[in-house]
C-alpha cells in the first residue's frame, strides 16, 4: 500500500499520486504523517515548489513531534535547492530521534544531513562529523560497541597514564 503513490509518481502521475496518498492518510491514521510527508516530497520532486512548501508547513503544524515529518521536510527543501532549510529540518529530526532514543531514526536522519552537507561548499568537515554520528547510531542500533580511534597524544587506553605514542602506540 505504501508503494502505490510512489509507483504513480514514477509514471509521472504526480497529481494522482498525491490524491492517493491523501486518501490513504484518511484511511490509515496510524501512518497519516508518513503519507502526508510522502505527498510533499512527491510534489517537490515533480517541480510543484509552492504546493510542496505549503504541504511541509501543514505537515509540521499537524505533526510537530514526528521525526519523519521533519525528515520529509528536509527532503522537500533539498529537492527544491534550499540547503539551509533542509539542514534545519534534518537537524530537528536528529534531535527528536535522539530525544526518543531511536538509534535507527537518528542514523537515517543524520545520514541525510551528512549527504546534504557534503554538497555544500566549505561544509565537508560538518558532513564528515554527521556521517560519523550516523555510523555510531547505526552501530548502536545493531548492538555493536563503538570505539573511537585513539590519537597519538591521547592517554593510552591500557591505563598506564602515559600518552598512547609513548606506550602501546610505540
mmCIF file of C-alpha atoms in Angstrom, residues 1-166:
data_model
loop_
_atom_site.group_PDB
_atom_site.id
_atom_site.type_symbol
_atom_site.label_atom_id
_atom_site.label_comp_id
_atom_site.label_asym_id
_atom_site.label_seq_id
_atom_site.Cartn_x
_atom_site.Cartn_y
_atom_site.Cartn_z
ATOM 1 C CA UNK A 1 0.000 0.000 0.000
ATOM 2 C CA UNK A 2 2.871 2.386 0.817
ATOM 3 C CA UNK A 3 4.325 1.931 -2.658
ATOM 4 C CA UNK A 4 1.254 2.797 -4.741
ATOM 5 C CA UNK A 5 1.643 6.604 -4.592
ATOM 6 C CA UNK A 6 5.337 6.275 -5.485
ATOM 7 C CA UNK A 7 4.525 3.936 -8.364
ATOM 8 C CA UNK A 8 2.147 6.579 -9.739
ATOM 9 C CA UNK A 9 4.831 9.245 -9.341
ATOM 10 C CA UNK A 10 7.317 7.155 -11.307
ATOM 11 C CA UNK A 11 4.749 7.078 -14.112
ATOM 12 C CA UNK A 12 4.611 10.900 -13.967
ATOM 13 C CA UNK A 13 1.151 10.848 -12.398
ATOM 14 C CA UNK A 14 2.029 13.159 -9.504
ATOM 15 C CA UNK A 15 -1.403 14.705 -9.028
ATOM 16 C CA UNK A 16 -2.986 11.255 -8.843
ATOM 17 C CA UNK A 17 -0.211 10.034 -6.533
ATOM 18 C CA UNK A 18 -0.856 12.889 -4.107
ATOM 19 C CA UNK A 19 -4.595 12.182 -4.208
ATOM 20 C CA UNK A 20 -3.948 8.529 -3.386
ATOM 21 C CA UNK A 21 -1.554 9.466 -0.564
ATOM 22 C CA UNK A 22 -4.174 11.837 0.849
ATOM 23 C CA UNK A 23 -6.843 9.119 0.639
ATOM 24 C CA UNK A 24 -4.553 6.612 2.372
ATOM 25 C CA UNK A 25 -3.844 9.176 5.112
ATOM 26 C CA UNK A 26 -7.583 9.495 5.708
ATOM 27 C CA UNK A 27 -7.997 5.724 5.903
ATOM 28 C CA UNK A 28 -4.843 4.789 7.826
ATOM 29 C CA UNK A 29 -4.481 7.131 10.796
ATOM 30 C CA UNK A 30 -1.539 5.134 12.125
ATOM 31 C CA UNK A 31 0.545 6.217 9.110
ATOM 32 C CA UNK A 32 -1.128 9.503 8.176
ATOM 33 C CA UNK A 33 2.013 11.573 8.812
ATOM 34 C CA UNK A 34 4.046 9.280 6.534
ATOM 35 C CA UNK A 35 1.572 9.646 3.677
ATOM 36 C CA UNK A 36 1.426 13.411 4.204
ATOM 37 C CA UNK A 37 5.219 13.656 4.115
ATOM 38 C CA UNK A 38 5.434 11.458 1.041
ATOM 39 C CA UNK A 39 2.929 13.701 -0.746
ATOM 40 C CA UNK A 40 5.065 16.769 -0.035
ATOM 41 C CA UNK A 41 8.195 15.031 -1.344
ATOM 42 C CA UNK A 42 6.357 13.873 -4.476
ATOM 43 C CA UNK A 43 5.229 17.424 -5.193
ATOM 44 C CA UNK A 44 8.731 18.826 -4.696
ATOM 45 C CA UNK A 45 10.369 16.222 -6.903
ATOM 46 C CA UNK A 46 7.802 16.902 -9.637
ATOM 47 C CA UNK A 47 8.547 20.635 -9.542
ATOM 48 C CA UNK A 48 5.452 21.833 -7.662
ATOM 49 C CA UNK A 49 7.517 24.006 -5.315
ATOM 50 C CA UNK A 50 4.774 26.202 -3.839
ATOM 51 C CA UNK A 51 2.467 23.258 -3.218
ATOM 52 C CA UNK A 52 5.300 21.249 -1.662
ATOM 53 C CA UNK A 53 6.257 24.094 0.686
ATOM 54 C CA UNK A 54 2.613 24.552 1.689
ATOM 55 C CA UNK A 55 2.373 20.823 2.443
ATOM 56 C CA UNK A 56 5.524 20.962 4.551
ATOM 57 C CA UNK A 57 4.106 23.857 6.558
ATOM 58 C CA UNK A 58 0.813 21.996 7.134
ATOM 59 C CA UNK A 59 2.599 18.753 7.986
ATOM 60 C CA UNK A 60 4.875 20.435 10.522
ATOM 61 C CA UNK A 61 1.849 22.075 12.127
ATOM 62 C CA UNK A 62 -0.108 18.831 12.246
ATOM 63 C CA UNK A 63 2.761 16.537 13.318
ATOM 64 C CA UNK A 64 5.372 18.716 15.104
ATOM 65 C CA UNK A 65 6.861 15.855 17.148
ATOM 66 C CA UNK A 66 7.006 13.307 14.325
ATOM 67 C CA UNK A 67 10.591 12.564 13.311
ATOM 68 C CA UNK A 68 9.700 11.562 9.766
ATOM 69 C CA UNK A 69 7.688 14.726 9.182
ATOM 70 C CA UNK A 70 10.926 16.650 9.715
ATOM 71 C CA UNK A 71 12.930 14.204 7.578
ATOM 72 C CA UNK A 72 10.409 14.628 4.757
ATOM 73 C CA UNK A 73 10.559 18.413 5.200
ATOM 74 C CA UNK A 74 14.325 18.208 4.760
ATOM 75 C CA UNK A 75 13.890 16.048 1.671
ATOM 76 C CA UNK A 76 11.487 18.616 0.211
ATOM 77 C CA UNK A 77 13.809 21.546 0.859
ATOM 78 C CA UNK A 78 16.783 19.641 -0.503
ATOM 79 C CA UNK A 79 14.831 18.790 -3.639
ATOM 80 C CA UNK A 80 13.931 22.485 -4.004
ATOM 81 C CA UNK A 81 17.595 23.568 -3.664
ATOM 82 C CA UNK A 82 17.158 25.178 -0.253
ATOM 83 C CA UNK A 83 20.044 23.671 1.749
ATOM 84 C CA UNK A 84 19.618 25.975 4.763
ATOM 85 C CA UNK A 85 16.000 24.931 5.329
ATOM 86 C CA UNK A 86 16.877 21.300 4.593
ATOM 87 C CA UNK A 87 19.660 21.394 7.177
ATOM 88 C CA UNK A 88 17.329 22.857 9.806
ATOM 89 C CA UNK A 89 14.715 20.183 9.144
ATOM 90 C CA UNK A 90 17.236 17.331 9.256
ATOM 91 C CA UNK A 91 18.763 18.699 12.474
ATOM 92 C CA UNK A 92 15.293 18.861 14.087
ATOM 93 C CA UNK A 93 14.675 15.263 13.004
ATOM 94 C CA UNK A 94 18.005 14.179 14.519
ATOM 95 C CA UNK A 95 17.230 15.991 17.774
ATOM 96 C CA UNK A 96 13.786 14.380 18.006
ATOM 97 C CA UNK A 97 15.197 10.930 17.259
ATOM 98 C CA UNK A 98 17.892 11.355 19.901
ATOM 99 C CA UNK A 99 15.303 12.586 22.407
ATOM 100 C CA UNK A 100 13.236 9.464 21.759
ATOM 101 C CA UNK A 101 16.352 7.278 21.965
ATOM 102 C CA UNK A 102 15.684 5.939 18.482
ATOM 103 C CA UNK A 103 19.091 4.962 17.093
ATOM 104 C CA UNK A 104 17.789 3.830 13.710
ATOM 105 C CA UNK A 105 15.979 7.104 13.001
ATOM 106 C CA UNK A 106 18.968 9.033 14.382
ATOM 107 C CA UNK A 107 21.204 7.193 11.915
ATOM 108 C CA UNK A 108 18.863 7.789 8.975
ATOM 109 C CA UNK A 109 18.282 11.487 9.683
ATOM 110 C CA UNK A 110 21.968 12.118 10.375
ATOM 111 C CA UNK A 111 22.961 10.285 7.183
ATOM 112 C CA UNK A 112 20.632 12.555 5.201
ATOM 113 C CA UNK A 113 22.177 15.569 6.935
ATOM 114 C CA UNK A 114 25.671 14.310 6.088
ATOM 115 C CA UNK A 115 24.715 13.755 2.440
ATOM 116 C CA UNK A 116 23.290 17.278 2.255
ATOM 117 C CA UNK A 117 26.304 18.921 3.903
ATOM 118 C CA UNK A 118 28.666 17.066 1.576
ATOM 119 C CA UNK A 119 27.143 19.042 -1.315
ATOM 120 C CA UNK A 120 27.511 22.442 0.379
ATOM 121 C CA UNK A 121 30.823 24.249 -0.212
ATOM 122 C CA UNK A 122 33.046 24.525 2.884
ATOM 123 C CA UNK A 123 30.849 22.124 4.894
ATOM 124 C CA UNK A 124 32.854 18.952 4.247
ATOM 125 C CA UNK A 125 34.046 18.796 7.862
ATOM 126 C CA UNK A 126 30.462 19.073 9.124
ATOM 127 C CA UNK A 127 29.463 16.353 6.661
ATOM 128 C CA UNK A 128 32.184 14.016 7.968
ATOM 129 C CA UNK A 129 31.133 14.703 11.555
ATOM 130 C CA UNK A 130 27.478 13.965 10.747
ATOM 131 C CA UNK A 131 28.478 10.786 8.898
ATOM 132 C CA UNK A 132 30.434 9.640 11.965
ATOM 133 C CA UNK A 133 27.410 10.279 14.195
ATOM 134 C CA UNK A 134 25.238 8.312 11.766
ATOM 135 C CA UNK A 135 27.704 5.414 11.801
ATOM 136 C CA UNK A 136 27.787 5.364 15.616
ATOM 137 C CA UNK A 137 23.984 5.438 15.826
ATOM 138 C CA UNK A 138 23.702 2.616 13.296
ATOM 139 C CA UNK A 139 26.274 0.560 15.202
ATOM 140 C CA UNK A 140 24.427 1.202 18.470
ATOM 141 C CA UNK A 141 21.167 0.122 16.791
ATOM 142 C CA UNK A 142 22.851 -3.144 15.829
ATOM 143 C CA UNK A 143 24.155 -3.583 19.377
ATOM 144 C CA UNK A 144 27.772 -3.135 18.372
ATOM 145 C CA UNK A 145 30.280 -1.437 20.618
ATOM 146 C CA UNK A 146 31.602 1.713 19.030
ATOM 147 C CA UNK A 147 35.152 2.645 19.935
ATOM 148 C CA UNK A 148 36.745 5.844 18.796
ATOM 149 C CA UNK A 149 40.254 5.766 17.385
ATOM 150 C CA UNK A 150 42.951 6.639 19.908
ATOM 151 C CA UNK A 151 45.009 9.635 18.866
ATOM 152 C CA UNK A 152 48.795 9.727 19.269
ATOM 153 C CA UNK A 153 48.633 12.298 22.052
ATOM 154 C CA UNK A 154 45.621 10.777 23.839
ATOM 155 C CA UNK A 155 46.063 8.885 27.108
ATOM 156 C CA UNK A 156 46.799 5.234 26.417
ATOM 157 C CA UNK A 157 43.680 3.044 26.724
ATOM 158 C CA UNK A 158 45.709 0.452 28.691
ATOM 159 C CA UNK A 159 45.506 2.728 31.746
ATOM 160 C CA UNK A 160 49.232 3.446 32.133
ATOM 161 C CA UNK A 161 48.579 7.223 32.297
ATOM 162 C CA UNK A 162 51.163 7.683 29.540
ATOM 163 C CA UNK A 163 50.469 9.072 26.081
ATOM 164 C CA UNK A 164 49.459 6.466 23.543
ATOM 165 C CA UNK A 165 52.502 7.249 21.335
ATOM 166 C CA UNK A 166 54.875 6.573 24.275
#
